[in-house]
Each structure stands twice: as structure tokens, then as C-alpha cells.
Coordinates of C-alpha atoms in Angstrom, one line a residue:
Chain A
D7 CA 179.4 73.5 147.2
A8 CA 180.6 76.8 145.8
G9 CA 179.3 77.9 142.4
I10 CA 176.0 77.2 140.7
T11 CA 174.2 73.9 141.1
Q12 CA 171.0 72.5 139.6
S13 CA 168.7 69.8 140.7
P14 CA 167.6 67.3 139.8
R15 CA 170.2 66.5 137.0
Y16 CA 167.7 64.1 135.3
K17 CA 164.0 64.0 135.5
I18 CA 161.3 62.0 133.7
T19 CA 157.7 63.1 134.1
E20 CA 154.4 62.7 132.4
T21 CA 152.3 65.1 130.4
G22 CA 150.2 67.3 132.6
R23 CA 152.3 67.0 135.7
Q24 CA 153.9 69.9 137.5
V25 CA 157.7 69.9 137.6
T26 CA 160.1 72.3 139.4
L27 CA 163.7 72.6 138.5
M28 CA 166.0 74.1 141.1
C29 CA 168.9 76.4 140.7
H30 CA 171.2 77.6 143.5
Q31 CA 174.2 79.9 143.3
T32 CA 176.7 80.8 146.1
W33 CA 178.2 84.0 144.6
S34 CA 175.3 86.4 145.5
H35 CA 175.1 87.3 141.8
S36 CA 172.4 89.7 141.0
Y37 CA 171.3 88.2 137.7
M38 CA 170.0 84.8 137.1
F39 CA 168.8 83.1 133.9
W40 CA 167.0 80.0 132.7
Y41 CA 167.7 78.7 129.2
R42 CA 166.6 75.6 127.3
Q43 CA 168.9 73.9 124.9
D44 CA 167.5 72.0 121.9
L45 CA 169.2 70.7 118.8
G46 CA 169.1 73.3 116.1
H47 CA 167.9 76.1 118.4
G48 CA 171.0 76.6 120.6
L49 CA 170.3 78.2 123.9
R50 CA 167.0 80.1 124.2
L51 CA 166.2 82.3 127.2
I52 CA 163.1 81.4 129.1
Y53 CA 163.1 83.8 132.0
Y54 CA 165.6 86.0 133.8
S55 CA 165.9 87.9 137.0
A56 CA 167.8 91.1 137.7
A57 CA 167.5 90.7 141.5
A58 CA 165.3 89.1 144.2
D59 CA 161.6 89.7 143.5
I60 CA 162.4 91.0 140.0
T61 CA 161.8 88.6 137.1
D62 CA 161.0 89.1 133.4
K63 CA 160.2 87.0 130.4
G64 CA 162.7 85.9 127.8
E65 CA 162.2 84.5 124.3
V66 CA 160.2 81.4 125.1
P67 CA 158.3 81.9 128.4
D68 CA 155.0 80.1 127.6
G69 CA 154.3 77.2 130.0
Y70 CA 156.9 78.2 132.5
V71 CA 156.8 80.1 135.8
V72 CA 159.6 81.5 137.9
S73 CA 160.1 83.1 141.3
R74 CA 163.0 84.6 143.1
S75 CA 162.4 85.2 146.8
K76 CA 166.1 84.8 147.7
T77 CA 169.1 86.1 145.7
E78 CA 170.7 82.6 145.6
N79 CA 167.7 80.6 144.4
F80 CA 165.8 80.7 141.1
P81 CA 163.4 77.8 140.6
L82 CA 161.7 77.1 137.3
T83 CA 158.3 75.5 137.3
L84 CA 156.5 73.8 134.5
E85 CA 152.9 74.0 135.6
S86 CA 151.5 71.4 133.3
A87 CA 154.4 69.7 131.4
T88 CA 154.0 69.0 127.7
R89 CA 156.2 66.8 125.4
S90 CA 157.5 69.9 123.7
Q91 CA 159.1 70.9 127.0
T92 CA 161.4 67.9 126.8
S93 CA 164.8 69.6 126.7
V94 CA 168.0 70.3 128.6
Y95 CA 167.6 73.2 131.0
F96 CA 170.5 75.4 132.1
C97 CA 170.5 78.0 134.8
A98 CA 173.1 80.8 134.7
S99 CA 174.1 83.7 136.9
M100 CA 176.0 86.9 136.4
G101 CA 177.3 89.5 138.8
L102 CA 176.8 93.3 138.3
Q103 CA 180.5 93.7 137.9
S104 CA 181.3 90.2 136.8
T105 CA 184.7 89.8 135.4
L106 CA 187.3 91.3 133.2
Y107 CA 184.8 90.8 130.4
G108 CA 182.1 92.5 132.4
N109 CA 179.2 90.3 131.4
E110 CA 180.2 86.7 131.9
Q111 CA 177.4 84.3 132.6
F112 CA 178.3 81.2 134.7
F113 CA 176.2 78.2 133.8
G114 CA 175.1 75.3 135.9
P115 CA 175.5 71.6 134.8
G116 CA 172.0 71.4 133.4
T117 CA 168.9 69.3 134.0
R118 CA 167.8 66.8 131.4
L119 CA 164.0 66.7 131.4
T120 CA 162.0 64.2 129.5
V121 CA 158.2 64.5 129.3
L122 CA 156.4 61.3 128.3
Chain B
Q7 CA 164.5 90.9 118.5
Q8 CA 168.2 90.1 118.2
Q9 CA 169.0 87.1 116.0
V10 CA 172.3 85.5 115.7
K11 CA 173.2 83.2 112.7
Q12 CA 176.0 80.8 113.3
S13 CA 177.7 78.5 110.8
P14 CA 178.6 75.8 110.2
Q15 CA 176.4 73.6 112.2
S16 CA 179.1 71.0 112.5
L17 CA 182.8 70.9 111.6
I18 CA 185.4 68.2 111.4
V19 CA 189.1 69.3 111.5
Q20 CA 192.3 67.3 111.6
K21 CA 194.6 67.7 114.5
G22 CA 196.8 70.7 113.9
G23 CA 194.4 72.3 111.5
I24 CA 192.5 75.6 111.8
S25 CA 188.8 75.6 112.9
I26 CA 186.7 78.6 111.9
I27 CA 183.2 79.3 113.1
N28 CA 181.3 82.3 111.9
C29 CA 178.5 84.4 113.4
A30 CA 176.3 87.3 112.1
Y31 CA 174.2 89.5 114.3
E32 CA 171.6 92.2 113.9
N33 CA 171.7 95.7 115.2
T34 CA 172.7 96.2 118.8
A35 CA 173.5 99.1 121.0
F36 CA 175.7 97.0 123.2
D37 CA 179.3 96.0 122.9
Y38 CA 180.1 92.6 124.3
F39 CA 180.4 89.5 122.0
P40 CA 181.4 86.3 123.8
W41 CA 182.1 82.7 122.7
Y42 CA 181.1 79.8 124.9
Q43 CA 182.5 76.3 124.8
Q44 CA 180.4 73.3 125.9
F45 CA 181.6 69.8 126.5
P46 CA 179.2 66.9 126.5
G47 CA 177.1 66.7 129.7
K48 CA 178.4 70.0 130.9
G49 CA 177.1 73.6 131.0
P50 CA 178.6 76.2 128.6
A51 CA 181.6 78.1 129.8
L52 CA 183.0 81.4 128.6
L53 CA 185.9 80.8 126.2
I54 CA 186.8 84.3 125.0
A55 CA 185.0 87.6 124.4
I56 CA 185.5 90.8 122.5
R57 CA 184.4 94.4 122.7
P58 CA 184.2 95.9 119.2
D59 CA 186.5 98.8 119.9
V60 CA 189.1 96.3 118.6
S61 CA 188.9 94.1 115.5
E62 CA 190.7 91.1 116.9
K63 CA 191.2 89.5 120.3
K64 CA 193.7 86.6 120.8
E65 CA 194.0 84.3 123.8
G66 CA 196.5 81.4 123.2
R67 CA 195.2 79.4 120.2
F68 CA 191.8 81.1 120.2
T69 CA 191.2 84.3 118.2
I70 CA 188.0 86.4 117.7
S71 CA 187.9 88.5 114.6
F72 CA 185.3 91.2 114.6
N73 CA 183.9 93.1 111.6
K74 CA 181.6 95.8 113.0
S75 CA 180.5 97.2 109.6
A76 CA 179.4 93.8 108.4
K77 CA 178.0 92.8 111.8
Q78 CA 180.0 89.6 111.7
F79 CA 182.5 87.9 114.0
S80 CA 184.3 84.7 113.9
L81 CA 186.2 82.3 116.1
H82 CA 189.5 80.8 114.9
I83 CA 191.1 77.9 116.7
M84 CA 194.7 77.5 115.6
D85 CA 196.5 74.2 115.9
S86 CA 193.2 72.4 116.8
Q87 CA 193.5 69.6 119.3
P88 CA 191.3 66.6 120.1
G89 CA 190.6 68.3 123.5
D90 CA 189.0 71.2 121.6
S91 CA 186.2 68.8 120.4
A92 CA 183.1 70.5 121.9
T93 CA 180.1 72.6 120.9
Y94 CA 180.8 76.3 120.5
F95 CA 178.2 79.1 120.8
C96 CA 178.6 82.7 119.8
A97 CA 176.4 85.3 121.4
A98 CA 175.4 88.9 120.8
P99 CA 174.1 91.3 123.4
R100 CA 170.3 91.9 123.3
T101 CA 170.5 94.3 126.3
A102 CA 173.2 95.2 128.8
S103 CA 172.5 92.0 130.7
K104 CA 170.9 89.6 128.2
L105 CA 172.5 87.6 125.4
T106 CA 171.1 86.0 122.3
F107 CA 173.0 82.8 121.5
G108 CA 173.7 81.3 118.1
T109 CA 172.5 77.8 117.3
G110 CA 175.9 76.2 118.1
T111 CA 178.7 74.5 116.1
R112 CA 179.7 70.9 117.0
L113 CA 183.5 70.7 116.4
Q114 CA 185.2 67.4 116.1
V115 CA 189.0 67.3 115.9
T116 CA 190.4 64.0 114.5
L117 CA 193.8 62.5 115.0

């Protein structure tokens, strides 16, 4: 499928377990982002990547790990899930010369994660 | 660190009315201010954006007004329709590639 996809769409896990959320984009966009969405906080940046093998922390990186060995994939791992990581996670991508607006981020459909 | 204050948190407007959402940002050296629209169960999608070399940008029923000196910008939805019911996020540039999003406004347009 063309565009940006996330898997799984829904995930329930237990405290202390490792969880990996997948993100795949077909546009060969340079930039990719992971956000979490929580009521009252909007969208907060967890990690971002400017290119393959280049990643950096966002606003709320603690407890998360990312990697980007290929341009099209940007997995997010919760090494030891905590209840506070219950959230909806969105992946986004952006090209270097994206659109008329120049900086449009394209979002995936999200993963709803519940940590019990 | 860039912060963006968005208000109101929720908004109920009658069909045909005007919806207004406001945002305020801190200093930034960059010049791209977008609004994203999000329907339930979906990811946010770009609705309209402005570069502050202009004070207003209009696309159909949606208008961004920008006040650079006050560091404020707002979204106006004219002739609001039930299909406009969604959550709206403003954003301000933190760097050339990163955005800081507001906390969101849930808009409900009633018949």
C-alpha cells in the first residue's frame, strides 16, 4: 500500500514487557517522526530521524528506543512498558522538498497502546 | 523550548456559524505555521498553513490570521458544517524540520 502505515493498530500489553511499534512509508521521505497523543497534551514528539542511521530525541524520549536502518522503516520500541506509556502513537514522515507548503508532515493511522 | 498555547479546548458551533480557534507561540526563527485536522480514529492531516510574510491565508471556508508582533495566529472556519466536526491542532516550528503542536481543540458543529 502506498503512503504511511503503522502496525499493529491496537496493542494490549503488560507492565515490564517489551513492545515494538512499526512504521513504514513508501515515499522515500527523509524525515520520520514518532509522536504520542494524550488528552490535554496534544501531540508530543518522542523521537525523530532526519535520514537512515540518524536519529535524535524529541520532547519525551524516556523509556523509548528507535532505530532506522532503512529509509522506509522507523520502529519504536518500549523496552519495559509502563502504564504511563498507555497512549495513541502516531508516526509521520516528511520529504526534504515536501509540498507547496514545504514542511508538510504526513501522519499514519496510529497505534492505540494499552499497558496493563 | 517552543511552547504553543491553544484555546479553546473544546468548541460547539451551530451549522452555518463561525468557528474560531486561537494559538500563541514563543520565539522562533522559522516561518511555517500549519493547522492540522484530525477525525476520530485517524491520523492528523494538514488542513492549511501560513508563512508569516502574509497576515492572512484563505482556502475555501478556512482562513488563518497571523499576528507576528503578538506571536498569535488563529483559524477561522466560516459557514461551519457538521463534517467539520474534528479535532484541530495548530503548530509552530521548533526547527526547520520539527514542529511543536498545540494541545488541540475538539470542534463539534451541531445541526
